[in-house]
Amino acid sequence: MVTDVRCTPDGGHVIACYRDGKIRGSRWPRAYVIDRYCLAHTEYVSRLAVVPAFPELLVSAGGDGAVRVFAYERGVQVCSAALPDDLLTADEDGKPLGVTSLTVVCEEAGSGRVGVVATVERSTSLLVFALAAATTGGEGGGYSLSLAARVEARAKVLVAGAAADQARSLLWVSLDDTQRPLQALAWRWPAAAAEPLEVQALSE
């Protein structure tokens, strides 16, 4: 079963993820002909995201407790990052909790670094990962992914979406709260990589 579909920034490829843990790609308009696979997930894949700043990359996540980044034309995983341990607890059926949304937020000017925000079912957390061009080779062959911040919303998060505001990232969060279902958050990239993100709630 297809769980998410994305088109690449150049419009040349259609990429879909599935409950069987596979990511399949094809060239548009012959989308029915699968010509590449991205294989690394050990559980279902629920969400995909493309990265305009790195058009060769695809970000994915699902039920295996990791956010993964692929060079999709080569079908190779270039880097990954694990979710925090306390978000890996299985549900009452013994199944792992899954990622419900992946959102790419603004690029840090001049740094080649972008933010990837992940939300997890039944959680109030928004996980902000930093995706960057690595200065040294590693698993990623030129890319790194690390958890930069964990932000707690005031209720369980359903989905998150972003808008760019120059150097500031704006994130609209849909919450499991009938009285106040939306919350807006903003942050700025720190001046130094070792410093934490500056996070500000624009609405409560």
JSON list of C-alpha atoms in Angstrom, two decimals:
[
{"chain": "A", "resi": 1, "resn": "MET", "atom": "CA", "xyz": [0.00, 0.00, 0.00]},
{"chain": "A", "resi": 2, "resn": "VAL", "atom": "CA", "xyz": [1.31, 3.47, -0.93]},
{"chain": "A", "resi": 3, "resn": "THR", "atom": "CA", "xyz": [1.69, 5.74, 2.11]},
{"chain": "A", "resi": 4, "resn": "ASP", "atom": "CA", "xyz": [3.20, 8.89, 0.56]},
{"chain": "A", "resi": 5, "resn": "VAL", "atom": "CA", "xyz": [4.23, 10.27, -2.85]},
{"chain": "A", "resi": 6, "resn": "ARG", "atom": "CA", "xyz": [6.58, 13.09, -3.82]},
{"chain": "A", "resi": 7, "resn": "CYS", "atom": "CA", "xyz": [7.86, 14.64, -7.04]},
{"chain": "A", "resi": 8, "resn": "THR", "atom": "CA", "xyz": [11.50, 15.70, -7.21]},
{"chain": "A", "resi": 9, "resn": "PRO", "atom": "CA", "xyz": [12.27, 19.44, -7.45]},
{"chain": "A", "resi": 10, "resn": "ASP", "atom": "CA", "xyz": [13.01, 19.18, -11.19]},
{"chain": "A", "resi": 11, "resn": "GLY", "atom": "CA", "xyz": [9.76, 17.31, -11.83]},
{"chain": "A", "resi": 12, "resn": "GLY", "atom": "CA", "xyz": [11.65, 14.46, -13.46]},
{"chain": "A", "resi": 13, "resn": "HIS", "atom": "CA", "xyz": [10.93, 11.71, -10.94]},
{"chain": "A", "resi": 14, "resn": "VAL", "atom": "CA", "xyz": [7.99, 10.42, -8.93]},
{"chain": "A", "resi": 15, "resn": "ILE", "atom": "CA", "xyz": [8.92, 8.69, -5.67]},
{"chain": "A", "resi": 16, "resn": "ALA", "atom": "CA", "xyz": [6.54, 6.64, -3.52]},
{"chain": "A", "resi": 17, "resn": "CYS", "atom": "CA", "xyz": [6.90, 4.82, -0.20]},
{"chain": "A", "resi": 18, "resn": "TYR", "atom": "CA", "xyz": [5.04, 1.74, 0.93]},
{"chain": "A", "resi": 19, "resn": "ARG", "atom": "CA", "xyz": [3.91, -0.26, 3.92]},
{"chain": "A", "resi": 20, "resn": "ASP", "atom": "CA", "xyz": [6.41, -2.97, 2.97]},
{"chain": "A", "resi": 21, "resn": "GLY", "atom": "CA", "xyz": [9.34, -0.67, 3.88]},
{"chain": "A", "resi": 22, "resn": "LYS", "atom": "CA", "xyz": [10.41, 0.02, 0.30]},
{"chain": "A", "resi": 23, "resn": "ILE", "atom": "CA", "xyz": [10.80, 3.32, -1.54]},
{"chain": "A", "resi": 24, "resn": "ARG", "atom": "CA", "xyz": [10.32, 3.08, -5.29]},
{"chain": "A", "resi": 25, "resn": "GLY", "atom": "CA", "xyz": [11.12, 5.72, -7.90]},
{"chain": "A", "resi": 26, "resn": "SER", "atom": "CA", "xyz": [10.21, 6.20, -11.54]},
{"chain": "A", "resi": 27, "resn": "ARG", "atom": "CA", "xyz": [10.72, 8.78, -14.25]},
{"chain": "A", "resi": 28, "resn": "TRP", "atom": "CA", "xyz": [7.86, 11.08, -15.13]},
{"chain": "A", "resi": 29, "resn": "PRO", "atom": "CA", "xyz": [5.67, 10.68, -17.16]},
{"chain": "A", "resi": 30, "resn": "ARG", "atom": "CA", "xyz": [6.25, 6.89, -17.24]},
{"chain": "A", "resi": 31, "resn": "ALA", "atom": "CA", "xyz": [5.53, 6.62, -13.53]},
{"chain": "A", "resi": 32, "resn": "TYR", "atom": "CA", "xyz": [4.29, 3.04, -13.93]},
{"chain": "A", "resi": 33, "resn": "VAL", "atom": "CA", "xyz": [7.86, 1.90, -14.74]},
{"chain": "A", "resi": 34, "resn": "ILE", "atom": "CA", "xyz": [9.89, 1.57, -11.53]},
{"chain": "A", "resi": 35, "resn": "ASP", "atom": "CA", "xyz": [13.57, 2.19, -12.25]},
{"chain": "A", "resi": 36, "resn": "ARG", "atom": "CA", "xyz": [15.09, 2.61, -8.79]},
{"chain": "A", "resi": 37, "resn": "TYR", "atom": "CA", "xyz": [14.71, 1.50, -5.18]},
{"chain": "A", "resi": 38, "resn": "CYS", "atom": "CA", "xyz": [15.84, 3.06, -1.90]},
{"chain": "A", "resi": 39, "resn": "LEU", "atom": "CA", "xyz": [16.20, 0.22, 0.60]},
{"chain": "A", "resi": 40, "resn": "ALA", "atom": "CA", "xyz": [17.28, 0.66, 4.22]},
{"chain": "A", "resi": 41, "resn": "HIS", "atom": "CA", "xyz": [14.12, 0.85, 6.32]},
{"chain": "A", "resi": 42, "resn": "THR", "atom": "CA", "xyz": [13.33, -2.20, 8.43]},
{"chain": "A", "resi": 43, "resn": "GLU", "atom": "CA", "xyz": [9.64, -1.29, 8.97]},
{"chain": "A", "resi": 44, "resn": "TYR", "atom": "CA", "xyz": [6.99, 0.54, 7.00]},
{"chain": "A", "resi": 45, "resn": "VAL", "atom": "CA", "xyz": [7.79, 3.95, 5.48]},
{"chain": "A", "resi": 46, "resn": "SER", "atom": "CA", "xyz": [5.12, 6.55, 6.17]},
{"chain": "A", "resi": 47, "resn": "ARG", "atom": "CA", "xyz": [6.54, 9.90, 5.03]},
{"chain": "A", "resi": 48, "resn": "LEU", "atom": "CA", "xyz": [8.82, 11.37, 2.37]},
{"chain": "A", "resi": 49, "resn": "ALA", "atom": "CA", "xyz": [10.26, 14.86, 1.89]},
{"chain": "A", "resi": 50, "resn": "VAL", "atom": "CA", "xyz": [12.31, 16.42, -0.88]},
{"chain": "A", "resi": 51, "resn": "VAL", "atom": "CA", "xyz": [14.99, 19.01, -0.14]},
{"chain": "A", "resi": 52, "resn": "PRO", "atom": "CA", "xyz": [15.11, 22.00, -2.53]},
{"chain": "A", "resi": 53, "resn": "ALA", "atom": "CA", "xyz": [18.53, 23.03, -1.20]},
{"chain": "A", "resi": 54, "resn": "PHE", "atom": "CA", "xyz": [19.85, 19.51, -1.95]},
{"chain": "A", "resi": 55, "resn": "PRO", "atom": "CA", "xyz": [17.76, 18.41, -4.96]},
{"chain": "A", "resi": 56, "resn": "GLU", "atom": "CA", "xyz": [19.62, 15.10, -5.21]},
{"chain": "A", "resi": 57, "resn": "LEU", "atom": "CA", "xyz": [18.39, 14.02, -1.76]},
{"chain": "A", "resi": 58, "resn": "LEU", "atom": "CA", "xyz": [15.25, 12.40, -0.38]},
{"chain": "A", "resi": 59, "resn": "VAL", "atom": "CA", "xyz": [14.32, 12.24, 3.32]},
{"chain": "A", "resi": 60, "resn": "SER", "atom": "CA", "xyz": [12.17, 9.39, 4.64]},
{"chain": "A", "resi": 61, "resn": "ALA", "atom": "CA", "xyz": [10.85, 8.03, 7.93]},
{"chain": "A", "resi": 62, "resn": "GLY", "atom": "CA", "xyz": [8.34, 5.52, 9.21]},
{"chain": "A", "resi": 63, "resn": "GLY", "atom": "CA", "xyz": [8.11, 2.88, 11.88]},
{"chain": "A", "resi": 64, "resn": "ASP", "atom": "CA", "xyz": [11.73, 1.83, 12.38]},
{"chain": "A", "resi": 65, "resn": "GLY", "atom": "CA", "xyz": [12.80, 4.69, 14.65]},
{"chain": "A", "resi": 66, "resn": "ALA", "atom": "CA", "xyz": [15.05, 6.54, 12.22]},
{"chain": "A", "resi": 67, "resn": "VAL", "atom": "CA", "xyz": [15.02, 9.43, 9.78]},
{"chain": "A", "resi": 68, "resn": "ARG", "atom": "CA", "xyz": [16.95, 8.43, 6.68]},
{"chain": "A", "resi": 69, "resn": "VAL", "atom": "CA", "xyz": [18.41, 10.42, 3.80]},
{"chain": "A", "resi": 70, "resn": "PHE", "atom": "CA", "xyz": [18.95, 8.90, 0.34]},
{"chain": "A", "resi": 71, "resn": "ALA", "atom": "CA", "xyz": [20.65, 9.96, -2.85]},
{"chain": "A", "resi": 72, "resn": "TYR", "atom": "CA", "xyz": [17.58, 8.75, -4.68]},
{"chain": "A", "resi": 73, "resn": "GLU", "atom": "CA", "xyz": [19.01, 8.52, -8.18]},
{"chain": "A", "resi": 74, "resn": "ARG", "atom": "CA", "xyz": [21.65, 6.10, -6.89]},
{"chain": "A", "resi": 75, "resn": "GLY", "atom": "CA", "xyz": [19.30, 4.43, -4.41]},
{"chain": "A", "resi": 76, "resn": "VAL", "atom": "CA", "xyz": [21.91, 4.82, -1.66]},
{"chain": "A", "resi": 77, "resn": "GLN", "atom": "CA", "xyz": [21.39, 5.89, 1.94]},
{"chain": "A", "resi": 78, "resn": "VAL", "atom": "CA", "xyz": [23.79, 8.76, 2.63]},
{"chain": "A", "resi": 79, "resn": "CYS", "atom": "CA", "xyz": [23.05, 9.45, 6.30]},
{"chain": "A", "resi": 80, "resn": "SER", "atom": "CA", "xyz": [20.53, 8.80, 9.05]},
{"chain": "A", "resi": 81, "resn": "ALA", "atom": "CA", "xyz": [19.62, 9.77, 12.60]},
{"chain": "A", "resi": 82, "resn": "ALA", "atom": "CA", "xyz": [17.73, 7.86, 15.27]},
{"chain": "A", "resi": 83, "resn": "LEU", "atom": "CA", "xyz": [14.68, 9.16, 17.10]},
{"chain": "A", "resi": 84, "resn": "PRO", "atom": "CA", "xyz": [15.05, 9.67, 20.87]},
{"chain": "A", "resi": 85, "resn": "ASP", "atom": "CA", "xyz": [14.69, 6.43, 22.80]},
{"chain": "A", "resi": 86, "resn": "ASP", "atom": "CA", "xyz": [11.55, 7.51, 24.67]},
{"chain": "A", "resi": 87, "resn": "LEU", "atom": "CA", "xyz": [9.70, 7.91, 21.36]},
{"chain": "A", "resi": 88, "resn": "LEU", "atom": "CA", "xyz": [10.40, 4.33, 20.29]},
{"chain": "A", "resi": 89, "resn": "THR", "atom": "CA", "xyz": [7.95, 2.76, 22.74]},
{"chain": "A", "resi": 90, "resn": "ALA", "atom": "CA", "xyz": [5.60, 0.28, 21.10]},
{"chain": "A", "resi": 91, "resn": "ASP", "atom": "CA", "xyz": [1.85, 0.85, 21.17]},
{"chain": "A", "resi": 92, "resn": "GLU", "atom": "CA", "xyz": [-0.63, -1.47, 22.91]},
{"chain": "A", "resi": 93, "resn": "ASP", "atom": "CA", "xyz": [-0.50, -3.85, 19.94]},
{"chain": "A", "resi": 94, "resn": "GLY", "atom": "CA", "xyz": [3.29, -4.17, 20.19]},
{"chain": "A", "resi": 95, "resn": "LYS", "atom": "CA", "xyz": [3.90, -2.14, 17.04]},
{"chain": "A", "resi": 96, "resn": "PRO", "atom": "CA", "xyz": [6.46, 0.70, 17.00]},
{"chain": "A", "resi": 97, "resn": "LEU", "atom": "CA", "xyz": [5.19, 4.27, 16.97]},
{"chain": "A", "resi": 98, "resn": "GLY", "atom": "CA", "xyz": [5.62, 5.89, 13.57]},
{"chain": "A", "resi": 99, "resn": "VAL", "atom": "CA", "xyz": [6.57, 9.28, 12.14]},
{"chain": "A", "resi": 100, "resn": "THR", "atom": "CA", "xyz": [3.44, 11.19, 11.12]},
{"chain": "A", "resi": 101, "resn": "SER", "atom": "CA", "xyz": [5.00, 14.10, 9.23]},
{"chain": "A", "resi": 102, "resn": "LEU", "atom": "CA", "xyz": [8.30, 15.28, 7.74]},
{"chain": "A", "resi": 103, "resn": "THR", "atom": "CA", "xyz": [8.74, 18.97, 6.95]},
{"chain": "A", "resi": 104, "resn": "VAL", "atom": "CA", "xyz": [11.76, 20.67, 5.38]},
{"chain": "A", "resi": 105, "resn": "VAL", "atom": "CA", "xyz": [12.25, 24.18, 6.75]},
{"chain": "A", "resi": 106, "resn": "CYS", "atom": "CA", "xyz": [14.40, 27.07, 5.63]},
{"chain": "A", "resi": 107, "resn": "GLU", "atom": "CA", "xyz": [18.03, 26.82, 4.70]},
{"chain": "A", "resi": 108, "resn": "GLU", "atom": "CA", "xyz": [20.55, 28.61, 6.86]},
{"chain": "A", "resi": 109, "resn": "ALA", "atom": "CA", "xyz": [21.94, 31.30, 4.58]},
{"chain": "A", "resi": 110, "resn": "GLY", "atom": "CA", "xyz": [25.38, 30.49, 3.26]},
{"chain": "A", "resi": 111, "resn": "SER", "atom": "CA", "xyz": [25.87, 27.34, 5.34]},
{"chain": "A", "resi": 112, "resn": "GLY", "atom": "CA", "xyz": [24.33, 24.60, 3.21]},
{"chain": "A", "resi": 113, "resn": "ARG", "atom": "CA", "xyz": [22.31, 23.48, 6.25]},
{"chain": "A", "resi": 114, "resn": "VAL", "atom": "CA", "xyz": [18.55, 22.89, 6.32]},
{"chain": "A", "resi": 115, "resn": "GLY", "atom": "CA", "xyz": [16.13, 21.84, 9.02]},
{"chain": "A", "resi": 116, "resn": "VAL", "atom": "CA", "xyz": [13.97, 18.71, 8.84]},
{"chain": "A", "resi": 117, "resn": "VAL", "atom": "CA", "xyz": [11.11, 18.57, 11.35]},
{"chain": "A", "resi": 118, "resn": "ALA", "atom": "CA", "xyz": [9.66, 15.17, 12.26]},
{"chain": "A", "resi": 119, "resn": "THR", "atom": "CA", "xyz": [6.57, 14.47, 14.36]},
{"chain": "A", "resi": 120, "resn": "VAL", "atom": "CA", "xyz": [5.73, 11.13, 15.97]},
{"chain": "A", "resi": 121, "resn": "GLU", "atom": "CA", "xyz": [2.28, 9.74, 16.66]},
{"chain": "A", "resi": 122, "resn": "ARG", "atom": "CA", "xyz": [0.88, 10.20, 20.18]},
{"chain": "A", "resi": 123, "resn": "SER", "atom": "CA", "xyz": [3.70, 12.61, 21.04]},
{"chain": "A", "resi": 124, "resn": "THR", "atom": "CA", "xyz": [3.89, 16.31, 21.88]},
{"chain": "A", "resi": 125, "resn": "SER", "atom": "CA", "xyz": [7.44, 16.53, 20.50]},
{"chain": "A", "resi": 126, "resn": "LEU", "atom": "CA", "xyz": [8.68, 18.22, 17.34]},
{"chain": "A", "resi": 127, "resn": "LEU", "atom": "CA", "xyz": [12.12, 16.92, 16.41]},
{"chain": "A", "resi": 128, "resn": "VAL", "atom": "CA", "xyz": [14.29, 19.35, 14.46]},
{"chain": "A", "resi": 129, "resn": "PHE", "atom": "CA", "xyz": [17.11, 17.64, 12.57]},
{"chain": "A", "resi": 130, "resn": "ALA", "atom": "CA", "xyz": [19.96, 19.52, 10.88]},
{"chain": "A", "resi": 131, "resn": "LEU", "atom": "CA", "xyz": [20.85, 18.20, 7.43]},
{"chain": "A", "resi": 132, "resn": "ALA", "atom": "CA", "xyz": [24.16, 19.50, 6.15]},
{"chain": "A", "resi": 133, "resn": "ALA", "atom": "CA", "xyz": [26.85, 18.95, 3.60]},
{"chain": "A", "resi": 134, "resn": "ALA", "atom": "CA", "xyz": [29.56, 17.21, 5.64]},
{"chain": "A", "resi": 135, "resn": "THR", "atom": "CA", "xyz": [33.11, 18.53, 5.68]},
{"chain": "A", "resi": 136, "resn": "THR", "atom": "CA", "xyz": [34.52, 15.00, 5.87]},
{"chain": "A", "resi": 137, "resn": "GLY", "atom": "CA", "xyz": [33.41, 11.74, 4.37]},
{"chain": "A", "resi": 138, "resn": "GLY", "atom": "CA", "xyz": [31.49, 9.18, 6.41]},
{"chain": "A", "resi": 139, "resn": "GLU", "atom": "CA", "xyz": [28.45, 7.00, 6.03]},
{"chain": "A", "resi": 140, "resn": "GLY", "atom": "CA", "xyz": [26.91, 9.74, 3.97]},
{"chain": "A", "resi": 141, "resn": "GLY", "atom": "CA", "xyz": [29.65, 10.37, 1.48]},
{"chain": "A", "resi": 142, "resn": "GLY", "atom": "CA", "xyz": [29.27, 14.10, 2.04]},
{"chain": "A", "resi": 143, "resn": "TYR", "atom": "CA", "xyz": [26.15, 14.61, 4.20]},
{"chain": "A", "resi": 144, "resn": "SER", "atom": "CA", "xyz": [25.27, 14.52, 7.88]},
{"chain": "A", "resi": 145, "resn": "LEU", "atom": "CA", "xyz": [22.00, 14.42, 9.80]},
{"chain": "A", "resi": 146, "resn": "SER", "atom": "CA", "xyz": [21.76, 15.17, 13.52]},
{"chain": "A", "resi": 147, "resn": "LEU", "atom": "CA", "xyz": [19.10, 16.06, 16.05]},
{"chain": "A", "resi": 148, "resn": "ALA", "atom": "CA", "xyz": [19.42, 19.82, 16.63]},
{"chain": "A", "resi": 149, "resn": "ALA", "atom": "CA", "xyz": [16.46, 20.46, 18.93]},
{"chain": "A", "resi": 150, "resn": "ARG", "atom": "CA", "xyz": [13.43, 18.89, 20.53]},
{"chain": "A", "resi": 151, "resn": "VAL", "atom": "CA", "xyz": [10.50, 21.24, 20.99]},
{"chain": "A", "resi": 152, "resn": "GLU", "atom": "CA", "xyz": [7.45, 20.38, 23.09]},
{"chain": "A", "resi": 153, "resn": "ALA", "atom": "CA", "xyz": [4.05, 21.56, 21.89]},
{"chain": "A", "resi": 154, "resn": "ARG", "atom": "CA", "xyz": [1.20, 22.13, 24.36]},
{"chain": "A", "resi": 155, "resn": "ALA", "atom": "CA", "xyz": [-0.75, 19.09, 23.11]},
{"chain": "A", "resi": 156, "resn": "LYS", "atom": "CA", "xyz": [-0.23, 15.98, 21.01]},
{"chain": "A", "resi": 157, "resn": "VAL", "atom": "CA", "xyz": [0.98, 16.92, 17.53]},
{"chain": "A", "resi": 158, "resn": "LEU", "atom": "CA", "xyz": [-1.04, 15.74, 14.53]},
{"chain": "A", "resi": 159, "resn": "VAL", "atom": "CA", "xyz": [0.98, 17.29, 11.71]},
{"chain": "A", "resi": 160, "resn": "ALA", "atom": "CA", "xyz": [3.38, 20.18, 11.11]},
{"chain": "A", "resi": 161, "resn": "GLY", "atom": "CA", "xyz": [3.97, 22.45, 8.12]},
{"chain": "A", "resi": 162, "resn": "ALA", "atom": "CA", "xyz": [6.56, 25.15, 7.52]},
{"chain": "A", "resi": 163, "resn": "ALA", "atom": "CA", "xyz": [6.95, 28.50, 5.81]},
{"chain": "A", "resi": 164, "resn": "ALA", "atom": "CA", "xyz": [10.22, 30.34, 5.26]},
{"chain": "A", "resi": 165, "resn": "ASP", "atom": "CA", "xyz": [10.73, 33.86, 6.59]},
{"chain": "A", "resi": 166, "resn": "GLN", "atom": "CA", "xyz": [14.26, 34.76, 5.50]},
{"chain": "A", "resi": 167, "resn": "ALA", "atom": "CA", "xyz": [16.62, 33.59, 8.28]},
{"chain": "A", "resi": 168, "resn": "ARG", "atom": "CA", "xyz": [13.73, 32.54, 10.54]},
{"chain": "A", "resi": 169, "resn": "SER", "atom": "CA", "xyz": [11.77, 29.31, 10.26]},
{"chain": "A", "resi": 170, "resn": "LEU", "atom": "CA", "xyz": [8.05, 29.44, 10.90]},
{"chain": "A", "resi": 171, "resn": "LEU", "atom": "CA", "xyz": [6.28, 26.22, 11.78]},
{"chain": "A", "resi": 172, "resn": "TRP", "atom": "CA", "xyz": [2.51, 25.77, 11.95]},
{"chain": "A", "resi": 173, "resn": "VAL", "atom": "CA", "xyz": [1.54, 22.85, 14.15]},
{"chain": "A", "resi": 174, "resn": "SER", "atom": "CA", "xyz": [-1.83, 21.10, 14.14]},
{"chain": "A", "resi": 175, "resn": "LEU", "atom": "CA", "xyz": [-2.64, 19.81, 17.61]},
{"chain": "A", "resi": 176, "resn": "ASP", "atom": "CA", "xyz": [-5.04, 17.32, 19.15]},
{"chain": "A", "resi": 177, "resn": "ASP", "atom": "CA", "xyz": [-6.83, 20.15, 20.97]},
{"chain": "A", "resi": 178, "resn": "THR", "atom": "CA", "xyz": [-10.40, 21.10, 20.07]},
{"chain": "A", "resi": 179, "resn": "GLN", "atom": "CA", "xyz": [-10.18, 24.47, 21.80]},
{"chain": "A", "resi": 180, "resn": "ARG", "atom": "CA", "xyz": [-6.85, 25.63, 20.35]},
{"chain": "A", "resi": 181, "resn": "PRO", "atom": "CA", "xyz": [-5.96, 23.34, 17.44]},
{"chain": "A", "resi": 182, "resn": "LEU", "atom": "CA", "xyz": [-3.08, 25.43, 16.01]},
{"chain": "A", "resi": 183, "resn": "GLN", "atom": "CA", "xyz": [0.22, 26.62, 17.41]},
{"chain": "A", "resi": 184, "resn": "ALA", "atom": "CA", "xyz": [2.91, 28.67, 15.66]},
{"chain": "A", "resi": 185, "resn": "LEU", "atom": "CA", "xyz": [6.59, 28.30, 16.50]},
{"chain": "A", "resi": 186, "resn": "ALA", "atom": "CA", "xyz": [9.64, 30.14, 15.17]},
{"chain": "A", "resi": 187, "resn": "TRP", "atom": "CA", "xyz": [13.37, 29.68, 15.57]},
{"chain": "A", "resi": 188, "resn": "ARG", "atom": "CA", "xyz": [16.63, 31.00, 14.22]},
{"chain": "A", "resi": 189, "resn": "TRP", "atom": "CA", "xyz": [19.74, 29.05, 13.42]},
{"chain": "A", "resi": 190, "resn": "PRO", "atom": "CA", "xyz": [22.44, 29.77, 16.03]},
{"chain": "A", "resi": 191, "resn": "ALA", "atom": "CA", "xyz": [25.53, 31.75, 15.12]},
{"chain": "A", "resi": 192, "resn": "ALA", "atom": "CA", "xyz": [27.72, 28.77, 16.04]},
{"chain": "A", "resi": 193, "resn": "ALA", "atom": "CA", "xyz": [26.96, 25.15, 15.27]},
{"chain": "A", "resi": 194, "resn": "ALA", "atom": "CA", "xyz": [27.48, 24.12, 18.90]},
{"chain": "A", "resi": 195, "resn": "GLU", "atom": "CA", "xyz": [24.82, 26.55, 20.18]},
{"chain": "A", "resi": 196, "resn": "PRO", "atom": "CA", "xyz": [21.18, 25.47, 20.59]},
{"chain": "A", "resi": 197, "resn": "LEU", "atom": "CA", "xyz": [18.40, 26.66, 18.30]},
{"chain": "A", "resi": 198, "resn": "GLU", "atom": "CA", "xyz": [16.53, 29.74, 19.46]},
{"chain": "A", "resi": 199, "resn": "VAL", "atom": "CA", "xyz": [12.88, 28.65, 19.69]},
{"chain": "A", "resi": 200, "resn": "GLN", "atom": "CA", "xyz": [9.99, 31.06, 20.26]},
{"chain": "A", "resi": 201, "resn": "ALA", "atom": "CA", "xyz": [6.27, 30.33, 20.55]},
{"chain": "A", "resi": 202, "resn": "LEU", "atom": "CA", "xyz": [4.38, 32.89, 18.45]},
{"chain": "A", "resi": 203, "resn": "SER", "atom": "CA", "xyz": [1.00, 31.58, 19.60]},
{"chain": "A", "resi": 204, "resn": "GLU", "atom": "CA", "xyz": [-0.17, 29.63, 22.60]}
]
